Amino acid sequence: MSAGASGSSGASGSHPPFDVAVLSRSLERCPDPVALYAALCHGRPDTALLESADHSTASGSQSLLMSRAALRIVGRGRRVTLDALSANGRDLLAGLARRHPEATASDTGERLVLDYPPPATGDERARLLAPSPLDAVREAVLSLRVTGAIAPRPPLAIGAFAYDLLGVYEALPEPASDPLAWPDFELWVAEEVVAIEHDKHRATALRFVFGGITPPQNSPAYHDASRALAELVTRIETIPAAPPPGEPPRLPPELGAEVDQDDAAYCATVTTLKEHIRRGDIFQIVPSRSFRRPCPDALAAYAELRALNPSPYMFFLHGSAGQLFGASPESALTVRGPARRLRINPIAGTRPRG
């Protein structure tokens, strides 16, 4: 599972772009991100917190908090479901529906379902360029165009992609089981965001207003967003600053976790794989097993994790299938700048040696 954010500042394809007004307020303070997330989100789904920290000093670099989303985009197999989560999101969804007369739309205008054709055959390039469920994500994000002054941050989507998404491009066998039932991807087009720059000791509150192809400044949604932004700033000012890094928490000696393989079964798996390596069938493989235990407060668990393992890539997502959090020292894929330069960092065993 990979989590992250992507931004947009232009249009995509031959369709006219959707105009977006960005309202922002700067604050010369640095609230504690976890405390702010708890105060603004109250355990609500469709919210997210992305953070980065310097592992050597355990100090925060930046945090990006999405307290409200306009649109949820969920992909399962060849079907993508888009749900409007606010009146603002309904405006954006209506624009997407006009582009897709073949789609199934709800009577309330709050849901749009897109079905994509079976995977293309042919070489790798043909499969990558063929229509796929990710086209819905590209269209929802890359078609947004900021109006007015240059925004401190462009409209963005935040979410997670599962490893099973590979099945969109490659013919894979059906998994033996899927106990978690996570979607192939789940992303949100943000409506309300707080960006915290720890090194500069400041925060920026943002609201995005989606006006379709008409100037959003003329819509009632723009004035509603102005009021909501003022309320957001007031809430932020009540949150204390992040405390300095302290001693990491101590873990209990016994976690009491359930595993899907006991020690004997896991050792047998390792022995079997070592024999395959000896025969030359494979040269590297990573056996794994799952650990499970109750987690009554996922946000508190994330707070402990970020204290134990401050990392460049930390995330807490509350999605439709549950809560997902983690901390990683490295990225799998990075896209930078208007030129969209792509950098891929393959994990061990996915590229030839030398």
mmCIF file of C-alpha atoms in Angstrom:
data_model
loop_
_atom_site.group_PDB
_atom_site.id
_atom_site.type_symbol
_atom_site.label_atom_id
_atom_site.label_comp_id
_atom_site.label_asym_id
_atom_site.label_seq_id
_atom_site.Cartn_x
_atom_site.Cartn_y
_atom_site.Cartn_z
ATOM 1 C CA MET A 1 0.000 0.000 0.000
ATOM 2 C CA SER A 2 1.382 3.407 -0.953
ATOM 3 C CA ALA A 3 0.067 6.708 0.348
ATOM 4 C CA GLY A 4 0.695 10.262 -0.820
ATOM 5 C CA ALA A 5 -0.567 13.460 -2.387
ATOM 6 C CA SER A 6 -0.576 14.996 -5.843
ATOM 7 C CA GLY A 7 -1.359 18.512 -7.008
ATOM 8 C CA SER A 8 -2.705 20.172 -10.125
ATOM 9 C CA SER A 9 -2.556 23.579 -11.731
ATOM 10 C CA GLY A 10 -3.733 22.993 -15.291
ATOM 11 C CA ALA A 11 -6.124 21.247 -17.652
ATOM 12 C CA SER A 12 -6.182 17.804 -19.201
ATOM 13 C CA GLY A 13 -7.404 16.657 -22.607
ATOM 14 C CA SER A 14 -9.717 18.551 -24.964
ATOM 15 C CA HIS A 15 -12.368 19.426 -22.376
ATOM 16 C CA PRO A 16 -12.466 22.886 -20.796
ATOM 17 C CA PRO A 17 -10.878 23.029 -17.338
ATOM 18 C CA PHE A 18 -12.738 23.397 -14.066
ATOM 19 C CA ASP A 19 -12.024 26.741 -12.450
ATOM 20 C CA VAL A 20 -10.916 26.593 -8.824
ATOM 21 C CA ALA A 21 -10.654 29.499 -6.424
ATOM 22 C CA VAL A 22 -8.135 29.072 -3.608
ATOM 23 C CA LEU A 23 -8.725 30.969 -0.367
ATOM 24 C CA SER A 24 -5.852 31.024 2.115
ATOM 25 C CA ARG A 25 -4.745 32.557 5.402
ATOM 26 C CA SER A 26 -1.232 32.465 6.856
ATOM 27 C CA LEU A 27 -0.591 32.049 10.566
ATOM 28 C CA GLU A 28 2.714 32.696 12.318
ATOM 29 C CA ARG A 29 2.402 29.667 14.527
ATOM 30 C CA CYS A 30 3.077 25.958 14.363
ATOM 31 C CA PRO A 31 0.296 23.869 15.962
ATOM 32 C CA ASP A 32 0.818 20.247 16.952
ATOM 33 C CA PRO A 33 -0.358 18.269 13.870
ATOM 34 C CA VAL A 34 -1.817 15.284 15.735
ATOM 35 C CA ALA A 35 -3.672 17.517 18.204
ATOM 36 C CA LEU A 36 -4.955 19.644 15.313
ATOM 37 C CA TYR A 37 -6.099 16.563 13.394
ATOM 38 C CA ALA A 38 -7.931 15.266 16.466
ATOM 39 C CA ALA A 39 -9.630 18.637 17.011
ATOM 40 C CA LEU A 40 -10.678 19.210 13.394
ATOM 41 C CA CYS A 41 -11.568 15.696 12.292
ATOM 42 C CA HIS A 42 -13.121 14.061 15.397
ATOM 43 C CA GLY A 43 -12.613 10.559 14.007
ATOM 44 C CA ARG A 44 -14.428 11.404 10.753
ATOM 45 C CA PRO A 45 -13.615 9.360 7.637
ATOM 46 C CA ASP A 46 -12.417 11.038 4.431
ATOM 47 C CA THR A 47 -9.631 12.866 6.301
ATOM 48 C CA ALA A 48 -5.847 12.554 6.182
ATOM 49 C CA LEU A 49 -2.564 13.662 7.727
ATOM 50 C CA LEU A 50 0.721 13.471 5.785
ATOM 51 C CA GLU A 51 3.979 14.356 7.527
ATOM 52 C CA SER A 52 7.716 14.467 7.028
ATOM 53 C CA ALA A 53 10.428 14.466 9.682
ATOM 54 C CA ASP A 54 14.216 14.466 9.821
ATOM 55 C CA HIS A 55 15.119 11.030 11.141
ATOM 56 C CA SER A 56 18.480 12.197 12.505
ATOM 57 C CA THR A 57 17.009 14.966 14.681
ATOM 58 C CA ALA A 58 13.430 13.661 15.116
ATOM 59 C CA SER A 59 12.217 17.187 14.309
ATOM 60 C CA GLY A 60 9.276 17.784 11.995
ATOM 61 C CA SER A 61 9.801 19.283 8.557
ATOM 62 C CA GLN A 62 6.253 19.678 7.250
ATOM 63 C CA SER A 63 2.738 18.367 7.796
ATOM 64 C CA LEU A 64 -0.253 18.426 5.449
ATOM 65 C CA LEU A 65 -3.672 17.939 7.029
ATOM 66 C CA MET A 66 -6.837 17.409 4.975
ATOM 67 C CA SER A 67 -9.736 18.094 7.312
ATOM 68 C CA ARG A 68 -12.459 18.036 4.634
ATOM 69 C CA ALA A 69 -12.723 16.533 1.160
ATOM 70 C CA ALA A 70 -14.962 17.560 -1.722
ATOM 71 C CA LEU A 71 -14.810 14.303 -3.655
ATOM 72 C CA ARG A 72 -13.967 10.664 -2.881
ATOM 73 C CA ILE A 73 -12.631 8.462 -5.701
ATOM 74 C CA VAL A 74 -12.579 4.686 -5.126
ATOM 75 C CA GLY A 75 -11.330 2.100 -7.601
ATOM 76 C CA ARG A 76 -12.126 -1.605 -7.413
ATOM 77 C CA GLY A 77 -11.133 -3.608 -10.459
ATOM 78 C CA ARG A 78 -12.353 -1.852 -13.618
ATOM 79 C CA ARG A 79 -15.001 0.202 -11.779
ATOM 80 C CA VAL A 80 -14.455 3.669 -10.295
ATOM 81 C CA THR A 81 -16.994 5.261 -7.952
ATOM 82 C CA LEU A 82 -16.898 9.015 -7.356
ATOM 83 C CA ASP A 83 -18.863 10.387 -4.397
ATOM 84 C CA ALA A 84 -19.488 14.061 -3.690
ATOM 85 C CA LEU A 85 -18.914 14.746 0.010
ATOM 86 C CA SER A 86 -20.174 18.339 0.066
ATOM 87 C CA ALA A 87 -22.119 20.862 -1.991
ATOM 88 C CA ASN A 88 -18.755 22.010 -3.305
ATOM 89 C CA GLY A 89 -18.007 18.439 -4.372
ATOM 90 C CA ARG A 90 -21.373 18.146 -6.131
ATOM 91 C CA ASP A 91 -20.377 21.059 -8.370
ATOM 92 C CA LEU A 92 -17.175 19.251 -9.331
ATOM 93 C CA LEU A 93 -18.977 15.933 -9.816
ATOM 94 C CA ALA A 94 -21.581 17.576 -12.064
ATOM 95 C CA GLY A 95 -18.794 18.812 -14.318
ATOM 96 C CA LEU A 96 -17.278 15.331 -14.510
ATOM 97 C CA ALA A 97 -20.711 13.843 -15.275
ATOM 98 C CA ARG A 98 -21.090 16.180 -18.264
ATOM 99 C CA ARG A 99 -17.887 14.722 -19.672
ATOM 100 C CA HIS A 100 -19.141 11.151 -19.228
ATOM 101 C CA PRO A 101 -22.701 10.738 -20.536
ATOM 102 C CA GLU A 102 -22.106 6.971 -20.575
ATOM 103 C CA ALA A 103 -21.562 6.877 -16.800
ATOM 104 C CA THR A 104 -24.168 5.859 -14.231
ATOM 105 C CA ALA A 105 -25.184 8.874 -12.124
ATOM 106 C CA SER A 106 -27.350 8.891 -9.006
ATOM 107 C CA ASP A 107 -30.590 10.879 -8.955
ATOM 108 C CA THR A 108 -29.224 13.064 -6.149
ATOM 109 C CA GLY A 109 -26.133 14.063 -8.111
ATOM 110 C CA GLU A 110 -23.884 12.735 -5.355
ATOM 111 C CA ARG A 111 -22.463 9.631 -7.071
ATOM 112 C CA LEU A 112 -20.979 8.816 -10.470
ATOM 113 C CA VAL A 113 -19.934 5.292 -11.487
ATOM 114 C CA LEU A 114 -17.500 4.730 -14.360
ATOM 115 C CA ASP A 115 -16.825 1.274 -15.842
ATOM 116 C CA TYR A 116 -13.684 0.815 -17.921
ATOM 117 C CA PRO A 117 -13.152 -1.836 -20.626
ATOM 118 C CA PRO A 118 -11.152 -5.001 -19.906
ATOM 119 C CA PRO A 119 -7.361 -4.619 -19.790
ATOM 120 C CA ALA A 120 -5.699 -4.105 -23.144
ATOM 121 C CA THR A 121 -3.514 -6.778 -24.680
ATOM 122 C CA GLY A 122 -0.210 -6.238 -26.424
ATOM 123 C CA ASP A 123 3.110 -4.901 -25.255
ATOM 124 C CA GLU A 124 3.774 -2.984 -22.048
ATOM 125 C CA ARG A 125 3.412 0.457 -23.663
ATOM 126 C CA ALA A 126 0.041 -0.436 -25.193
ATOM 127 C CA ARG A 127 -1.253 -1.619 -21.827
ATOM 128 C CA LEU A 128 -0.027 1.506 -20.041
ATOM 129 C CA LEU A 129 -1.628 3.876 -22.572
ATOM 130 C CA ALA A 130 -4.963 2.056 -22.831
ATOM 131 C CA PRO A 131 -7.999 3.452 -20.957
ATOM 132 C CA SER A 132 -7.842 2.473 -17.297
ATOM 133 C CA PRO A 133 -9.476 3.369 -13.962
ATOM 134 C CA LEU A 134 -6.635 5.781 -13.231
ATOM 135 C CA ASP A 135 -7.984 7.996 -16.026
ATOM 136 C CA ALA A 136 -10.758 9.028 -13.632
ATOM 137 C CA VAL A 137 -8.166 10.218 -11.120
ATOM 138 C CA ARG A 138 -6.218 12.128 -13.754
ATOM 139 C CA GLU A 139 -9.352 13.812 -15.039
ATOM 140 C CA ALA A 140 -10.596 14.826 -11.602
ATOM 141 C CA VAL A 141 -7.243 16.331 -10.570
ATOM 142 C CA LEU A 142 -5.440 17.485 -13.716
ATOM 143 C CA SER A 143 -8.500 19.281 -15.114
ATOM 144 C CA LEU A 144 -8.488 21.796 -12.242
ATOM 145 C CA ARG A 145 -7.291 25.332 -13.041
ATOM 146 C CA VAL A 146 -6.645 27.929 -10.370
ATOM 147 C CA THR A 147 -8.235 31.320 -11.031
ATOM 148 C CA GLY A 148 -7.155 34.659 -9.641
ATOM 149 C CA ALA A 149 -3.874 35.229 -7.825
ATOM 150 C CA ILE A 150 -1.187 32.577 -7.593
ATOM 151 C CA ALA A 151 -2.224 30.143 -4.876
ATOM 152 C CA PRO A 152 0.206 29.218 -2.087
ATOM 153 C CA ARG A 153 -0.683 25.599 -2.857
ATOM 154 C CA PRO A 154 -2.554 24.143 -5.849
ATOM 155 C CA PRO A 155 -5.626 21.900 -5.598
ATOM 156 C CA LEU A 156 -4.567 18.432 -4.589
ATOM 157 C CA ALA A 157 -5.651 14.846 -4.163
ATOM 158 C CA ILE A 158 -4.570 12.714 -1.218
ATOM 159 C CA GLY A 159 -4.953 8.977 -0.944
ATOM 160 C CA ALA A 160 -3.512 5.491 -1.165
ATOM 161 C CA PHE A 161 -2.865 2.918 -3.882
ATOM 162 C CA ALA A 162 -2.854 -0.803 -3.068
ATOM 163 C CA TYR A 163 -0.348 -3.223 -4.559
ATOM 164 C CA ASP A 164 -3.330 -5.020 -6.115
ATOM 165 C CA LEU A 165 -3.735 -2.045 -8.455
ATOM 166 C CA LEU A 166 -1.149 -3.776 -10.645
ATOM 167 C CA GLY A 167 -4.003 -5.990 -11.803
ATOM 168 C CA VAL A 168 -5.285 -3.045 -13.853
ATOM 169 C CA TYR A 169 -2.279 -3.447 -16.179
ATOM 170 C CA GLU A 170 -1.157 -7.053 -15.738
ATOM 171 C CA ALA A 171 -3.076 -10.340 -15.830
ATOM 172 C CA LEU A 172 -2.693 -11.673 -12.292
ATOM 173 C CA PRO A 173 -4.169 -14.742 -10.589
ATOM 174 C CA GLU A 174 -6.971 -14.136 -8.132
ATOM 175 C CA PRO A 175 -5.670 -13.770 -4.559
ATOM 176 C CA ALA A 176 -6.297 -16.712 -2.260
ATOM 177 C CA SER A 177 -8.068 -14.392 0.184
ATOM 178 C CA ASP A 178 -8.650 -10.709 0.822
ATOM 179 C CA PRO A 179 -9.613 -10.360 4.491
ATOM 180 C CA LEU A 180 -9.180 -6.568 4.597
ATOM 181 C CA ALA A 181 -11.114 -5.847 1.366
ATOM 182 C CA TRP A 182 -9.221 -2.598 0.756
ATOM 183 C CA PRO A 183 -10.013 -0.912 -2.570
ATOM 184 C CA ASP A 184 -7.372 -0.831 -5.294
ATOM 185 C CA PHE A 185 -7.149 2.896 -4.665
ATOM 186 C CA GLU A 186 -8.953 5.531 -2.647
ATOM 187 C CA LEU A 187 -8.269 9.234 -3.082
ATOM 188 C CA TRP A 188 -9.898 12.475 -2.074
ATOM 189 C CA VAL A 189 -9.953 15.833 -3.836
ATOM 190 C CA ALA A 190 -9.293 18.137 -0.898
ATOM 191 C CA GLU A 191 -11.676 20.917 0.103
ATOM 192 C CA GLU A 192 -10.033 22.120 3.330
ATOM 193 C CA VAL A 193 -6.307 21.811 4.062
ATOM 194 C CA VAL A 194 -3.855 23.016 6.687
ATOM 195 C CA ALA A 195 -0.193 23.075 5.628
ATOM 196 C CA ILE A 196 2.293 23.321 8.512
ATOM 197 C CA GLU A 197 5.926 24.268 7.881
ATOM 198 C CA HIS A 198 7.709 23.330 11.086
ATOM 199 C CA ASP A 199 11.095 24.699 10.039
ATOM 200 C CA LYS A 200 9.568 28.123 9.281
ATOM 201 C CA HIS A 201 7.228 28.013 12.282
ATOM 202 C CA ARG A 202 4.127 28.886 10.297
ATOM 203 C CA ALA A 203 0.905 27.361 9.007
ATOM 204 C CA THR A 204 -1.357 28.076 6.032
ATOM 205 C CA ALA A 205 -5.092 27.352 6.062
ATOM 206 C CA LEU A 206 -6.708 26.765 2.651
ATOM 207 C CA ARG A 207 -10.179 26.245 1.203
ATOM 208 C CA PHE A 208 -10.766 25.197 -2.411
ATOM 209 C CA VAL A 209 -13.936 26.241 -4.268
ATOM 210 C CA PHE A 210 -14.807 24.277 -7.409
ATOM 211 C CA GLY A 211 -16.907 26.239 -9.858
ATOM 212 C CA GLY A 212 -16.921 24.021 -12.922
ATOM 213 C CA ILE A 213 -16.486 26.208 -15.991
ATOM 214 C CA THR A 214 -17.912 29.369 -14.374
ATOM 215 C CA PRO A 215 -15.917 31.733 -12.134
ATOM 216 C CA PRO A 216 -16.250 30.273 -8.619
ATOM 217 C CA GLN A 217 -15.986 33.771 -7.108
ATOM 218 C CA ASN A 218 -19.553 34.391 -8.306
ATOM 219 C CA SER A 219 -21.009 31.397 -6.491
ATOM 220 C CA PRO A 220 -22.535 31.191 -3.004
ATOM 221 C CA ALA A 221 -19.993 28.433 -2.330
ATOM 222 C CA TYR A 222 -17.216 31.034 -2.480
ATOM 223 C CA HIS A 223 -18.775 33.095 0.302
ATOM 224 C CA ASP A 224 -19.499 29.958 2.335
ATOM 225 C CA ALA A 225 -15.835 28.997 1.979
ATOM 226 C CA SER A 226 -14.739 32.440 3.185
ATOM 227 C CA ARG A 227 -16.745 31.991 6.376
ATOM 228 C CA ALA A 228 -15.500 28.431 6.827
ATOM 229 C CA LEU A 229 -11.898 29.586 6.405
ATOM 230 C CA ALA A 230 -12.327 32.200 9.136
ATOM 231 C CA GLU A 231 -13.734 29.528 11.456
ATOM 232 C CA LEU A 232 -10.847 27.207 10.591
ATOM 233 C CA VAL A 233 -8.274 29.864 11.469
ATOM 234 C CA THR A 234 -9.981 30.409 14.828
ATOM 235 C CA ARG A 235 -9.798 26.674 15.548
ATOM 236 C CA ILE A 236 -6.121 26.498 14.605
ATOM 237 C CA GLU A 237 -5.267 29.350 16.962
ATOM 238 C CA THR A 238 -6.578 27.319 19.913
ATOM 239 C CA ILE A 239 -4.243 24.354 19.303
ATOM 240 C CA PRO A 240 -0.953 24.426 21.241
ATOM 241 C CA ALA A 241 2.383 24.242 19.501
ATOM 242 C CA ALA A 242 4.011 20.886 18.946
ATOM 243 C CA PRO A 243 6.129 19.865 21.948
ATOM 244 C CA PRO A 244 9.866 19.330 21.431
ATOM 245 C CA PRO A 245 10.903 15.730 20.711
ATOM 246 C CA GLY A 246 11.233 13.733 23.906
ATOM 247 C CA GLU A 247 12.182 10.206 24.801
ATOM 248 C CA PRO A 248 10.443 7.681 22.550
ATOM 249 C CA PRO A 249 7.743 5.631 24.259
ATOM 250 C CA ARG A 250 8.642 2.227 25.647
ATOM 251 C CA LEU A 251 6.911 -0.775 24.173
ATOM 252 C CA PRO A 252 5.474 -3.472 26.433
ATOM 253 C CA PRO A 253 7.515 -6.708 26.446
ATOM 254 C CA GLU A 254 4.542 -8.701 25.118
ATOM 255 C CA LEU A 255 2.259 -7.240 22.447
ATOM 256 C CA GLY A 256 -0.148 -10.172 22.413
ATOM 257 C CA ALA A 257 -0.555 -10.053 18.637
ATOM 258 C CA GLU A 258 -2.196 -12.782 16.567
ATOM 259 C CA VAL A 259 -0.231 -14.089 13.581
ATOM 260 C CA ASP A 260 -1.437 -15.857 10.453
ATOM 261 C CA GLN A 261 1.500 -18.325 10.702
ATOM 262 C CA ASP A 262 2.991 -19.679 13.900
ATOM 263 C CA ASP A 263 6.765 -19.926 14.324
ATOM 264 C CA ALA A 264 6.945 -23.526 13.128
ATOM 265 C CA ALA A 265 4.989 -22.832 9.924
ATOM 266 C CA TYR A 266 7.033 -19.710 9.220
ATOM 267 C CA CYS A 267 10.320 -21.585 9.721
ATOM 268 C CA ALA A 268 9.094 -24.276 7.331
ATOM 269 C CA THR A 269 8.379 -21.582 4.722
ATOM 270 C CA VAL A 270 11.903 -20.194 5.129
ATOM 271 C CA THR A 271 13.411 -23.672 4.750
ATOM 272 C CA THR A 272 11.423 -24.279 1.555
ATOM 273 C CA LEU A 273 12.478 -20.943 0.058
ATOM 274 C CA LYS A 274 16.136 -21.562 0.907
ATOM 275 C CA GLU A 275 15.916 -24.800 -1.044
ATOM 276 C CA HIS A 276 14.491 -22.924 -4.066
ATOM 277 C CA ILE A 277 17.433 -20.518 -3.864
ATOM 278 C CA ARG A 278 19.884 -23.423 -3.685
ATOM 279 C CA ARG A 279 18.312 -24.950 -6.817
ATOM 280 C CA GLY A 280 18.519 -21.659 -8.685
ATOM 281 C CA ASP A 281 14.749 -21.179 -9.024
ATOM 282 C CA ILE A 282 14.978 -17.754 -7.368
ATOM 283 C CA PHE A 283 17.794 -15.562 -6.078
ATOM 284 C CA GLN A 284 15.921 -13.376 -3.599
ATOM 285 C CA ILE A 285 12.556 -13.452 -1.846
ATOM 286 C CA VAL A 286 11.046 -11.891 1.260
ATOM 287 C CA PRO A 287 8.723 -14.207 3.203
ATOM 288 C CA SER A 288 6.263 -12.423 5.433
ATOM 289 C CA ARG A 289 3.510 -13.005 7.928
ATOM 290 C CA SER A 290 0.784 -10.763 9.285
ATOM 291 C CA PHE A 291 0.440 -9.593 12.865
ATOM 292 C CA ARG A 292 -2.930 -8.502 14.202
ATOM 293 C CA ARG A 293 -4.208 -7.057 17.466
ATOM 294 C CA PRO A 294 -7.043 -4.727 18.543
ATOM 295 C CA CYS A 295 -6.361 -1.003 18.108
ATOM 296 C CA PRO A 296 -8.999 1.046 19.951
ATOM 297 C CA ASP A 297 -7.355 4.380 19.056
ATOM 298 C CA ALA A 298 -5.567 4.381 15.704
ATOM 299 C CA LEU A 299 -4.567 8.053 15.944
ATOM 300 C CA ALA A 300 -2.897 7.463 19.323
ATOM 301 C CA ALA A 301 -1.057 4.498 17.798
ATOM 302 C CA TYR A 302 0.131 6.732 14.950
ATOM 303 C CA ALA A 303 1.348 9.334 17.453
ATOM 304 C CA GLU A 304 3.417 6.632 19.185
ATOM 305 C CA LEU A 305 4.799 5.437 15.841
ATOM 306 C CA ARG A 306 5.917 8.918 14.753
ATOM 307 C CA ALA A 307 7.674 9.338 18.122
ATOM 308 C CA LEU A 308 9.405 5.956 17.822
ATOM 309 C CA ASN A 309 10.249 6.237 14.134
ATOM 310 C CA PRO A 310 10.293 9.843 12.804
ATOM 311 C CA SER A 311 10.580 9.428 9.039
ATOM 312 C CA PRO A 312 10.511 11.430 5.810
ATOM 313 C CA TYR A 313 7.224 9.756 4.827
ATOM 314 C CA MET A 314 4.549 9.409 7.526
ATOM 315 C CA PHE A 315 0.813 9.148 6.955
ATOM 316 C CA PHE A 316 -2.529 8.680 8.657
ATOM 317 C CA LEU A 317 -5.545 8.124 6.396
ATOM 318 C CA HIS A 318 -9.125 7.527 7.522
ATOM 319 C CA GLY A 319 -10.843 5.941 4.556
ATOM 320 C CA SER A 320 -14.042 4.087 3.800
ATOM 321 C CA ALA A 321 -12.495 0.681 4.592
ATOM 322 C CA GLY A 322 -10.721 1.704 7.792
ATOM 323 C CA GLN A 323 -7.710 3.640 9.030
ATOM 324 C CA LEU A 324 -4.252 3.294 7.524
ATOM 325 C CA PHE A 325 -1.063 4.703 9.031
ATOM 326 C CA GLY A 326 2.664 4.180 8.701
ATOM 327 C CA ALA A 327 6.163 5.649 8.596
ATOM 328 C CA SER A 328 8.787 4.943 5.948
ATOM 329 C CA PRO A 329 12.353 6.184 5.386
ATOM 330 C CA GLU A 330 12.100 5.984 1.598
ATOM 331 C CA SER A 331 9.768 6.634 -1.304
ATOM 332 C CA ALA A 332 8.825 4.180 -4.035
ATOM 333 C CA LEU A 333 8.008 6.843 -6.644
ATOM 334 C CA THR A 334 8.505 10.612 -6.768
ATOM 335 C CA VAL A 335 7.208 13.153 -9.309
ATOM 336 C CA ARG A 336 8.680 16.661 -9.169
ATOM 337 C CA GLY A 337 8.065 20.006 -10.830
ATOM 338 C CA PRO A 338 5.923 21.188 -13.752
ATOM 339 C CA ALA A 339 7.947 18.935 -16.060
ATOM 340 C CA ARG A 340 6.763 15.975 -13.946
ATOM 341 C CA ARG A 341 10.150 14.330 -13.767
ATOM 342 C CA LEU A 342 9.656 10.813 -12.496
ATOM 343 C CA ARG A 343 11.976 8.961 -10.139
ATOM 344 C CA ILE A 344 11.431 5.318 -9.209
ATOM 345 C CA ASN A 345 13.254 3.638 -6.336
ATOM 346 C CA PRO A 346 12.791 -0.118 -6.848
ATOM 347 C CA ILE A 347 12.735 -2.273 -3.760
ATOM 348 C CA ALA A 348 15.292 -5.051 -3.390
ATOM 349 C CA GLY A 349 14.924 -7.842 -5.899
ATOM 350 C CA THR A 350 13.047 -5.896 -8.598
ATOM 351 C CA ARG A 351 15.980 -4.875 -10.790
ATOM 352 C CA PRO A 352 19.071 -6.682 -12.111
ATOM 353 C CA ARG A 353 22.256 -6.475 -10.100
ATOM 354 C CA GLY A 354 25.261 -4.501 -11.319
#
